[in-house]
Amino acid sequence: IVMTQTPLTSPVTLGQPASISCRSSESLVHSDGNTYLSWIQQRPGQPPRLLIYKISNRFSGVPDRFSGSGAETDFTLKISRVEAEDVGVYYCMQATHSLGQGTRLEIE
Amino acid sequence: QVQLVQSGGEVKKPGASVKVSCKTSGFRFNIYGFTWVRQAPGQGLEWIGWSSAYNGEIKYAQKFQDRVTMTIDTSTSTAYMELRSLRSDDTAMYYCARAASVAGTTDYWGQGTLVTVSA
């Protein structure tokens, strides 16, 4: 499965919203009925961190300004109001093994 | 709390092997599996493979199939990833991460192990 993210770079103004898209080459609906699409954040110099799992569920400790949506092959991560600590690279990830190329979030 | 603590950085010569460990605590080790991902300098994340402490399932990315071995030690709650025949382009940060199954969600990540391959 190929995961394609757009854009690859996203310049945003502090306090403004940001949106990242992820498209998979085939449906991610698993035979158990779940869609194991996650969003991973990697801040500069830090290991990856889970933000969103199963499309739209925020992981423990993740601020509610982060939200996920989508279905089948098209997914979106939204940040309602970008803060300075949100700078980094965001990856969509299918299950444990298919990763997007990453989207770099920068502050304008 | 859930912790995945990886072994320290390594410097290896081309052609050598490296074995990275991922020691875990804070959860029932034998009902989870571990995915391994690497990140070359300035690049994105690249999947290497998966090994399960639950059912022994192992999957490797085709790119690494003939050079990687992943193992599990349930007695010490540790996952291992060995990469052989190292080349300079294997220089990267290597991460382990936990998931309940190969089809599931990767939730907790280790801090990373830097492997440098240089003559």
PDB file of C-alpha atoms in Angstrom, chain B:
ATOM      1  CA  GLN B   1       3.902   3.666  32.478  1.00  0.00           C
ATOM      2  CA  VAL B   2       4.692   2.186  29.081  1.00  0.00           C
ATOM      3  CA  GLN B   3       8.374   2.532  28.215  1.00  0.00           C
ATOM      4  CA  LEU B   4      10.484   1.377  25.288  1.00  0.00           C
ATOM      5  CA  VAL B   5      14.170   2.063  25.966  1.00  0.00           C
ATOM      6  CA  GLN B   6      16.596   1.416  23.133  1.00  0.00           C
ATOM      7  CA  SER B   7      20.281   0.632  23.289  1.00  0.00           C
ATOM      8  CA  GLY B   8      22.914   3.299  22.755  1.00  0.00           C
ATOM      9  CA  GLY B   9      24.391   4.604  19.542  1.00  0.00           C
ATOM     10  CA  GLU B  10      26.743   2.451  17.494  1.00  0.00           C
ATOM     11  CA  VAL B  11      29.543   3.150  15.043  1.00  0.00           C
ATOM     12  CA  LYS B  12      30.237   0.321  12.594  1.00  0.00           C
ATOM     13  CA  LYS B  13      32.452  -0.282   9.608  1.00  0.00           C
ATOM     14  CA  PRO B  14      30.989  -1.244   6.229  1.00  0.00           C
ATOM     15  CA  GLY B  15      30.270  -4.963   6.070  1.00  0.00           C
ATOM     16  CA  ALA B  16      29.770  -5.308   9.835  1.00  0.00           C
ATOM     17  CA  SER B  17      26.549  -6.114  11.694  1.00  0.00           C
ATOM     18  CA  VAL B  18      24.635  -4.208  14.345  1.00  0.00           C
ATOM     19  CA  LYS B  19      22.093  -5.431  16.870  1.00  0.00           C
ATOM     20  CA  VAL B  20      19.742  -2.870  18.399  1.00  0.00           C
ATOM     21  CA  SER B  21      17.720  -3.686  21.501  1.00  0.00           C
ATOM     22  CA  CYS B  22      14.363  -2.320  22.644  1.00  0.00           C
ATOM     23  CA  LYS B  23      13.782  -3.059  26.333  1.00  0.00           C
ATOM     24  CA  THR B  24      10.214  -2.574  27.463  1.00  0.00           C
ATOM     25  CA  SER B  25       8.347  -2.105  30.722  1.00  0.00           C
ATOM     26  CA  GLY B  26       4.961  -1.049  32.031  1.00  0.00           C
ATOM     27  CA  PHE B  27       2.798  -3.486  30.043  1.00  0.00           C
ATOM     28  CA  ARG B  28       2.261  -7.169  29.282  1.00  0.00           C
ATOM     29  CA  PHE B  29       5.049  -7.751  26.793  1.00  0.00           C
ATOM     30  CA  ASN B  30       3.838 -11.088  25.453  1.00  0.00           C
ATOM     31  CA  ILE B  31       0.566  -9.767  23.999  1.00  0.00           C
ATOM     32  CA  TYR B  32       2.226  -7.178  21.765  1.00  0.00           C
ATOM     33  CA  GLY B  33       4.494  -6.935  18.763  1.00  0.00           C
ATOM     34  CA  PHE B  34       7.103  -4.454  17.643  1.00  0.00           C
ATOM     35  CA  THR B  35       7.648  -2.615  14.431  1.00  0.00           C
ATOM     36  CA  TRP B  36      11.045  -1.236  13.464  1.00  0.00           C
ATOM     37  CA  VAL B  37      11.435   1.936  11.463  1.00  0.00           C
ATOM     38  CA  ARG B  38      14.500   3.916  10.444  1.00  0.00           C
ATOM     39  CA  GLN B  39      15.183   7.499   9.467  1.00  0.00           C
ATOM     40  CA  ALA B  40      18.239   8.488   7.462  1.00  0.00           C
ATOM     41  CA  PRO B  41      19.573  12.006   8.101  1.00  0.00           C
ATOM     42  CA  GLY B  42      17.090  14.573   6.806  1.00  0.00           C
ATOM     43  CA  GLN B  43      14.789  11.892   5.411  1.00  0.00           C
ATOM     44  CA  GLY B  44      11.404  10.403   6.231  1.00  0.00           C
ATOM     45  CA  LEU B  45      10.490   7.264   8.135  1.00  0.00           C
ATOM     46  CA  GLU B  46      11.104   3.903   6.475  1.00  0.00           C
ATOM     47  CA  TRP B  47       9.579   0.622   7.651  1.00  0.00           C
ATOM     48  CA  ILE B  48      12.013  -2.262   8.244  1.00  0.00           C
ATOM     49  CA  GLY B  49       9.812  -4.991   9.689  1.00  0.00           C
ATOM     50  CA  TRP B  50       7.655  -6.433  12.461  1.00  0.00           C
ATOM     51  CA  SER B  51       8.012  -9.154  15.075  1.00  0.00           C
ATOM     52  CA  SER B  52       5.339 -10.388  17.441  1.00  0.00           C
ATOM     53  CA  ALA B  53       5.884 -11.499  21.024  1.00  0.00           C
ATOM     54  CA  TYR B  54       2.314 -12.836  20.953  1.00  0.00           C
ATOM     55  CA  ASN B  55       2.371 -15.367  18.134  1.00  0.00           C
ATOM     56  CA  GLY B  56       5.904 -15.274  16.753  1.00  0.00           C
ATOM     57  CA  GLU B  57       4.792 -13.630  13.504  1.00  0.00           C
ATOM     58  CA  ILE B  58       7.616 -11.917  11.623  1.00  0.00           C
ATOM     59  CA  LYS B  59       7.393  -9.719   8.546  1.00  0.00           C
ATOM     60  CA  TYR B  60      10.256  -7.922   6.815  1.00  0.00           C
ATOM     61  CA  ALA B  61      10.203  -5.215   4.187  1.00  0.00           C
ATOM     62  CA  GLN B  62      11.414  -6.694   0.926  1.00  0.00           C
ATOM     63  CA  LYS B  63      14.302  -4.209   0.825  1.00  0.00           C
ATOM     64  CA  PHE B  64      15.804  -5.679   4.009  1.00  0.00           C
ATOM     65  CA  GLN B  65      14.649  -9.280   3.673  1.00  0.00           C
ATOM     66  CA  ASP B  66      18.103 -10.790   3.191  1.00  0.00           C
ATOM     67  CA  ARG B  67      19.961  -8.636   5.743  1.00  0.00           C
ATOM     68  CA  VAL B  68      17.699  -8.275   8.784  1.00  0.00           C
ATOM     69  CA  THR B  69      16.712 -10.541  11.656  1.00  0.00           C
ATOM     70  CA  MET B  70      14.195  -9.596  14.333  1.00  0.00           C
ATOM     71  CA  THR B  71      13.955 -11.530  17.563  1.00  0.00           C
ATOM     72  CA  ILE B  72      12.068 -11.431  20.836  1.00  0.00           C
ATOM     73  CA  ASP B  73      13.233 -12.317  24.361  1.00  0.00           C
ATOM     74  CA  THR B  74      10.163 -12.696  26.535  1.00  0.00           C
ATOM     75  CA  SER B  75      12.297 -13.376  29.636  1.00  0.00           C
ATOM     76  CA  THR B  76      13.633  -9.807  29.543  1.00  0.00           C
ATOM     77  CA  SER B  77      10.723  -8.138  27.679  1.00  0.00           C
ATOM     78  CA  THR B  78      13.133  -7.051  24.960  1.00  0.00           C
ATOM     79  CA  ALA B  79      12.846  -6.903  21.189  1.00  0.00           C
ATOM     80  CA  TYR B  80      15.913  -6.978  18.947  1.00  0.00           C
ATOM     81  CA  MET B  81      16.715  -5.972  15.398  1.00  0.00           C
ATOM     82  CA  GLU B  82      19.940  -7.104  13.750  1.00  0.00           C
ATOM     83  CA  LEU B  83      21.084  -5.664  10.428  1.00  0.00           C
ATOM     84  CA  ARG B  84      23.992  -7.289   8.589  1.00  0.00           C
ATOM     85  CA  SER B  85      26.334  -6.315   5.761  1.00  0.00           C
ATOM     86  CA  LEU B  86      26.104  -2.669   6.728  1.00  0.00           C
ATOM     87  CA  ARG B  87      26.637   0.027   4.105  1.00  0.00           C
ATOM     88  CA  SER B  88      27.131   3.762   4.470  1.00  0.00           C
ATOM     89  CA  ASP B  89      23.510   4.360   3.470  1.00  0.00           C
ATOM     90  CA  ASP B  90      22.386   2.354   6.507  1.00  0.00           C
ATOM     91  CA  THR B  91      23.472   5.315   8.628  1.00  0.00           C
ATOM     92  CA  ALA B  92      20.233   6.305  10.312  1.00  0.00           C
ATOM     93  CA  MET B  93      18.260   6.592  13.509  1.00  0.00           C
ATOM     94  CA  TYR B  94      16.502   3.291  14.210  1.00  0.00           C
ATOM     95  CA  TYR B  95      13.225   3.220  16.165  1.00  0.00           C
ATOM     96  CA  CYS B  96      11.173   0.467  17.732  1.00  0.00           C
ATOM     97  CA  ALA B  97       7.468   0.939  18.376  1.00  0.00           C
ATOM     98  CA  ARG B  98       4.735  -1.152  19.963  1.00  0.00           C
ATOM     99  CA  ALA B  99       1.508  -2.416  18.396  1.00  0.00           C
ATOM    100  CA  ALA B 100      -1.066  -5.044  19.356  1.00  0.00           C
ATOM    101  CA  SER B 101      -0.875  -6.636  15.911  1.00  0.00           C
ATOM    102  CA  VAL B 102       0.766  -6.088  12.531  1.00  0.00           C
ATOM    103  CA  ALA B 103      -2.535  -4.661  11.299  1.00  0.00           C
ATOM    104  CA  GLY B 104      -3.085  -2.496  14.356  1.00  0.00           C
ATOM    105  CA  THR B 105      -2.034   0.892  15.710  1.00  0.00           C
ATOM    106  CA  THR B 106       1.591   1.697  16.524  1.00  0.00           C
ATOM    107  CA  ASP B 107       1.202   3.592  19.784  1.00  0.00           C
ATOM    108  CA  TYR B 108       4.387   3.899  21.880  1.00  0.00           C
ATOM    109  CA  TRP B 109       7.832   4.569  20.408  1.00  0.00           C
ATOM    110  CA  GLY B 110      11.366   4.149  21.656  1.00  0.00           C
ATOM    111  CA  GLN B 111      13.774   7.072  21.823  1.00  0.00           C
ATOM    112  CA  GLY B 112      15.806   5.870  18.860  1.00  0.00           C
ATOM    113  CA  THR B 113      19.282   4.415  18.320  1.00  0.00           C
ATOM    114  CA  LEU B 114      21.721   6.147  16.007  1.00  0.00           C
ATOM    115  CA  VAL B 115      23.711   3.734  13.877  1.00  0.00           C
ATOM    116  CA  THR B 116      26.614   5.277  11.985  1.00  0.00           C
ATOM    117  CA  VAL B 117      28.349   3.277   9.267  1.00  0.00           C
ATOM    118  CA  SER B 118      31.738   4.679   8.357  1.00  0.00           C
ATOM    119  CA  ALA B 119      35.106   3.372   7.262  1.00  0.00           C
TER     120      ALA B 119
END
